[in-house]
XYZ file of C-alpha atoms in Angstrom:
382
model
C -26.778 -29.240 58.524
C -23.754 -31.576 58.631
C -22.997 -32.682 55.095
C -19.726 -34.512 55.583
C -19.777 -38.274 56.845
C -23.308 -38.096 57.865
C -26.752 -39.142 56.900
C -27.235 -36.215 54.528
C -28.298 -37.293 51.178
C -27.628 -35.221 47.856
C -29.729 -36.332 44.768
C -28.289 -35.868 41.233
C -30.676 -36.142 38.322
C -28.586 -37.542 35.364
C -25.891 -40.103 35.711
C -23.641 -38.854 32.814
C -20.011 -37.637 32.803
C -20.919 -34.380 34.526
C -22.341 -36.261 37.424
C -19.298 -38.675 37.432
C -16.856 -35.720 37.780
C -19.114 -34.056 40.353
C -18.825 -37.376 42.325
C -14.883 -37.050 42.277
C -15.724 -34.255 44.875
C -18.516 -35.723 46.836
C -16.227 -38.679 47.371
C -13.496 -36.391 48.582
C -15.805 -34.735 51.102
C -17.660 -38.051 51.961
C -21.218 -36.866 50.755
C -23.551 -39.416 50.420
C -24.998 -39.465 46.926
C -28.159 -40.678 44.974
C -28.152 -40.819 41.224
C -31.196 -41.264 38.822
C -30.493 -42.015 35.368
C -32.297 -44.276 32.588
C -29.229 -46.063 31.391
C -28.114 -49.212 33.575
C -24.548 -48.398 32.436
C -24.678 -44.800 33.389
C -20.957 -43.284 34.039
C -22.106 -42.226 37.666
C -23.157 -45.839 38.651
C -19.424 -46.761 39.602
C -19.093 -43.753 41.966
C -22.426 -42.802 43.661
C -23.733 -44.419 47.045
C -27.087 -45.479 45.571
C -28.054 -45.693 41.685
C -31.635 -45.577 40.743
C -32.599 -46.507 37.088
C -35.410 -44.642 35.831
C -36.776 -41.924 33.332
C -35.656 -38.289 34.012
C -38.740 -36.844 32.269
C -41.435 -38.869 34.002
C -43.222 -36.910 36.845
C -43.645 -39.901 39.307
C -40.109 -41.325 38.894
C -38.327 -37.776 39.409
C -40.816 -36.991 42.286
C -40.342 -40.081 44.227
C -36.584 -40.022 43.715
C -36.606 -36.378 45.073
C -38.500 -37.643 48.219
C -35.399 -39.736 49.240
C -32.794 -36.791 49.383
C -32.047 -33.580 51.200
C -30.863 -31.661 48.468
C -31.565 -32.172 44.839
C -29.447 -31.009 41.764
C -29.021 -32.007 38.014
C -26.451 -32.434 35.594
C -28.661 -32.364 32.553
C -31.633 -29.970 31.821
C -34.117 -32.502 30.052
C -35.719 -33.360 33.341
C -39.351 -33.302 34.416
C -39.718 -29.560 35.734
C -43.192 -30.101 37.231
C -41.921 -32.815 39.615
C -39.026 -30.254 40.583
C -41.821 -27.551 41.250
C -43.984 -29.999 43.318
C -40.770 -31.060 45.409
C -39.683 -27.319 45.980
C -43.260 -26.411 47.195
C -43.122 -29.308 49.651
C -39.796 -27.865 50.957
C -37.143 -29.828 49.282
C -33.984 -27.618 48.244
C -33.827 -27.861 44.700
C -30.721 -26.058 42.991
C -30.603 -24.554 40.533
C -34.465 -23.815 40.995
C -37.106 -25.052 38.878
C -37.707 -21.529 37.986
C -34.478 -20.967 36.548
C -34.388 -24.342 34.797
C -37.795 -23.509 33.156
C -36.570 -20.430 31.719
C -33.475 -21.972 30.296
C -34.922 -25.191 29.122
C -36.777 -23.522 26.295
C -34.646 -21.572 23.848
C -37.399 -19.295 22.774
C -38.021 -18.237 26.452
C -34.339 -18.003 27.034
C -33.875 -15.504 24.216
C -36.998 -13.511 25.395
C -35.321 -13.332 28.942
C -32.290 -11.674 27.304
C -34.299 -9.184 25.436
C -36.383 -8.348 28.612
C -33.325 -7.810 30.704
C -31.151 -5.823 28.271
C -28.680 -8.584 27.858
C -26.951 -8.314 24.561
C -27.776 -11.187 22.202
C -28.130 -11.868 18.460
C -31.452 -10.713 16.796
C -33.964 -13.594 16.605
C -37.525 -14.625 15.708
C -39.703 -17.290 17.405
C -41.912 -19.655 15.437
C -44.550 -22.148 16.507
C -43.401 -24.577 13.695
C -41.473 -25.260 10.709
C -44.487 -24.230 8.419
C -44.534 -20.762 10.251
C -40.859 -20.281 9.746
C -41.102 -21.150 6.064
C -43.864 -18.468 5.667
C -41.349 -15.789 7.353
C -39.068 -13.353 5.473
C -35.924 -14.477 7.736
C -33.066 -13.361 5.708
C -30.499 -16.020 4.736
C -28.249 -17.128 6.302
C -29.626 -17.663 9.746
C -29.326 -20.123 12.609
C -32.284 -22.643 13.182
C -32.450 -23.575 16.724
C -35.000 -26.170 18.035
C -36.764 -24.629 21.027
C -36.352 -27.736 23.353
C -34.233 -30.816 23.501
C -31.155 -29.585 21.663
C -27.637 -30.714 23.043
C -24.183 -31.105 21.638
C -24.740 -29.767 18.317
C -28.123 -31.428 17.776
C -30.968 -29.070 17.392
C -28.811 -26.358 15.819
C -28.248 -25.733 12.036
C -26.966 -23.029 9.809
C -29.646 -22.406 7.109
C -28.626 -20.725 3.671
C -31.543 -21.847 1.690
C -35.066 -23.339 2.484
C -33.725 -26.832 1.414
C -31.440 -26.677 4.591
C -34.551 -27.162 6.599
C -35.490 -30.548 5.018
C -35.359 -33.298 7.475
C -35.337 -31.045 10.725
C -37.893 -31.920 13.230
C -41.056 -29.933 13.278
C -41.978 -27.984 16.352
C -41.178 -24.568 18.042
C -38.038 -23.103 17.001
C -36.212 -19.731 16.643
C -34.393 -18.212 13.694
C -31.197 -16.298 14.825
C -29.299 -13.856 12.835
C -25.925 -15.087 11.695
C -23.522 -12.847 13.476
C -19.791 -12.563 12.228
C -17.658 -13.308 15.267
C -13.991 -13.439 16.196
C -14.326 -15.899 18.944
C -16.765 -18.089 20.887
C -16.191 -17.520 24.452
C -17.535 -18.903 27.766
C -17.672 -17.721 31.402
C -18.678 -20.037 34.218
C -20.141 -18.302 37.113
C -20.501 -19.825 40.554
C -23.134 -18.579 43.094
C -24.249 -19.955 46.388
C -27.510 -19.853 48.268
C -26.399 -16.759 50.329
C -25.455 -14.962 47.145
C -21.639 -15.065 47.193
C -20.596 -14.909 43.433
C -17.527 -15.736 41.624
C -16.419 -16.057 37.998
C -13.753 -18.287 36.435
C -11.607 -16.841 33.779
C -12.828 -16.345 30.132
C -12.256 -19.263 28.020
C -12.066 -19.516 24.284
C -13.804 -22.488 22.403
C -12.625 -24.001 19.106
C -15.253 -26.090 17.315
C -15.356 -28.797 15.092
C -16.556 -27.651 11.610
C -19.033 -30.574 10.887
C -19.993 -31.819 14.229
C -20.549 -28.340 15.816
C -19.136 -29.678 19.059
C -16.086 -28.156 20.957
C -12.753 -29.640 19.999
C -10.630 -27.345 22.175
C -11.294 -25.201 25.373
C -8.471 -22.736 25.801
C -7.822 -20.948 29.306
C -7.047 -18.242 29.356
C -8.842 -16.903 26.226
C -6.298 -15.433 24.007
C -8.209 -12.050 23.888
C -7.611 -8.565 24.926
C -8.014 -7.960 28.780
C -10.682 -5.257 28.115
C -12.840 -7.789 26.094
C -12.178 -10.413 29.113
C -13.413 -7.922 31.372
C -16.578 -7.125 29.501
C -17.368 -10.859 29.134
C -17.027 -11.500 32.743
C -19.100 -8.381 33.539
C -21.934 -9.521 31.078
C -21.781 -13.210 32.592
C -22.284 -11.799 36.188
C -25.210 -9.627 34.984
C -26.773 -12.826 33.449
C -26.154 -14.678 36.508
C -27.942 -11.981 38.733
C -30.881 -11.751 36.400
C -31.547 -15.445 36.633
C -30.809 -15.463 40.255
C -29.472 -18.883 40.085
C -27.766 -21.319 42.610
C -24.911 -23.405 41.561
C -22.999 -23.049 38.423
C -24.162 -21.032 35.278
C -22.074 -21.463 31.943
C -22.531 -18.369 29.908
C -21.642 -18.956 26.124
C -20.879 -15.508 24.125
C -19.816 -14.544 20.835
C -17.028 -11.888 20.447
C -17.889 -9.923 17.471
C -15.781 -8.463 14.789
C -15.979 -5.067 16.640
C -15.331 -6.500 20.126
C -18.873 -6.474 21.307
C -20.077 -9.387 23.516
C -23.183 -11.143 22.658
C -24.768 -13.943 24.907
C -25.310 -16.931 22.874
C -27.096 -19.524 25.588
C -26.359 -20.693 28.980
C -26.524 -23.778 30.929
C -27.377 -24.190 34.613
C -24.728 -26.791 35.417
C -21.171 -27.875 35.163
C -20.195 -27.571 31.535
C -17.779 -28.752 28.964
C -16.148 -25.383 28.817
C -14.967 -25.836 32.421
C -13.512 -29.329 32.420
C -9.876 -28.108 32.390
C -10.502 -26.702 35.965
C -9.889 -29.989 37.520
C -6.220 -29.926 36.739
C -5.720 -25.954 35.919
C -7.676 -24.269 38.815
C -7.466 -23.878 42.524
C -11.011 -25.049 42.522
C -12.703 -27.178 40.047
C -16.097 -26.229 38.628
C -17.506 -29.344 40.040
C -16.409 -28.632 43.549
C -17.710 -25.167 43.188
C -21.109 -26.374 42.145
C -21.287 -28.652 45.244
C -20.089 -25.787 47.547
C -22.637 -23.406 45.929
C -25.943 -25.737 46.415
C -24.779 -26.760 49.886
C -24.247 -22.953 50.721
C -20.583 -23.396 51.781
C -17.961 -20.478 50.971
C -17.049 -20.814 47.350
C -13.376 -21.817 46.320
C -10.867 -19.839 44.623
C -11.611 -19.799 40.892
C -8.158 -18.490 39.624
C -6.244 -20.747 37.307
C -2.964 -22.076 38.559
C -1.591 -22.708 35.188
C -2.637 -22.287 31.328
C -4.964 -25.241 30.648
C -6.544 -26.802 27.496
C -8.925 -29.220 27.139
C -9.317 -31.655 24.190
C -12.703 -33.487 23.704
C -12.475 -37.275 22.948
C -15.299 -38.117 20.699
C -16.038 -41.217 18.750
C -14.125 -41.373 15.415
C -16.175 -41.346 12.167
C -16.856 -44.883 10.881
C -16.707 -46.757 14.270
C -19.533 -47.898 16.363
C -19.270 -50.525 19.087
C -17.132 -51.537 22.010
C -14.859 -48.562 22.597
C -10.912 -48.700 22.163
C -8.803 -45.756 23.144
C -6.005 -46.148 20.573
C -2.746 -44.735 21.492
C -3.654 -43.442 24.998
C -0.377 -44.693 26.292
C 1.385 -42.479 23.858
C -0.468 -39.060 25.207
C -0.016 -40.264 28.745
C 3.798 -40.256 28.238
C 3.621 -36.560 27.582
C 4.081 -34.094 30.522
C 1.088 -32.216 31.845
C -1.305 -34.590 30.110
C -4.451 -36.046 31.842
C -6.866 -38.142 30.410
C -10.591 -38.457 31.704
C -12.374 -41.481 30.501
C -16.198 -41.140 31.011
C -16.885 -45.013 31.226
C -19.155 -45.304 28.089
C -18.630 -48.805 26.907
C -20.151 -48.028 23.336
C -18.639 -45.580 20.976
C -20.342 -44.046 17.916
C -19.309 -41.163 15.620
C -19.242 -37.846 17.459
C -20.200 -39.313 20.954
C -18.457 -37.635 23.886
C -16.376 -40.474 25.372
C -13.899 -38.409 27.217
C -11.501 -35.411 27.395
C -7.875 -34.682 27.859
C -6.551 -31.782 29.947
C -3.084 -30.229 28.987
C -1.536 -28.061 31.440
C 1.657 -25.947 30.956
C 3.210 -22.573 32.245
C 3.480 -21.576 28.557
C 0.139 -21.312 26.461
C 1.772 -21.586 23.205
C 3.346 -25.003 24.234
C 0.019 -26.047 25.973
C -1.645 -25.423 22.567
C 1.155 -27.401 20.609
C 0.763 -30.402 22.778
C -3.080 -30.265 22.538
C -2.772 -30.518 18.693
C -0.307 -33.570 19.144
C -2.715 -35.149 21.581
C -5.694 -34.609 19.252
C -3.680 -36.057 16.294
C -2.457 -39.129 18.379
C -5.363 -40.611 20.322
C -8.314 -42.064 18.477
C -11.821 -43.393 19.841
C -12.451 -46.338 17.752
C -14.124 -49.661 18.201
C -12.570 -53.100 18.180
C -12.371 -56.387 20.088
C -11.631 -56.349 23.744
């Protein structure tokens, strides 16, 4: 099928920043795009060919949207899987597949999948409700995770006493053993329809202690080469077991004794791969497109050391966004801001990111700190 400068239609469920960055590359290749999102101000709206406002979780909305396109993908997991299954049964190409999404969407099923496939992961227990969890003998501390609908630090909490569960939503959840670890790592795997597979270099993630959001993504990870090889091998094993098409971001813990444990996965472009736009030969977004369209995968090597700094709304500010001191960071060599197009800021909301590239990793990390301390995402008059 001719994808380029043709009548071919690619559908994307979700119109957030991941979709917007995917559209950088559909524009480059002149691929016609349809986007579905509930927000009239979705970041994708500015860059797609056809924008449809509607619910991602409503069966009819997703089904009718899918009927308009030739290939359907998504940039968020919270979509109606039943509609995707019906579309796939009727012959639509949906990548990653509804089967993969169903396994990953529910954290309990995802953890069971690792256990059944001998993929190393932290010990866990599943519970039907908060009441069941409170009857259990789970030793403190443990990590509570909502089985569904968690994202960006929501739906995850470290529990050191029963009072830490107060105010958390009831429903299915898991209690996961707290594992002492040296590093949180991530490996992005690209796999096309024909089975060609490539991994990006291992990245290291530094988290904000309160928001449980990634503050810095550092590539390459500052770890021993043997540990990096082990992480990439485990990521490949996870990908092969899921038999996914597209991108799979595999988040992992490096334990104190250098074992690798899989934390969770995301079947889409991921925050831990944003640096690839500037630092890699082929960005994660381009390789996602190549994979779902069954084109040859691009080179996943890095051209240069890259660090990504998340831009999130400053505490105490809500309203029309202002990027304070953005001109100052743009004056620094190797610094590229990406502004997502969300007009309203609120504390810890993801509003953009900044990539720092440099031949010297130590210098890149120093500049990343300077960027983090200079730019602020606040609210103010336009």
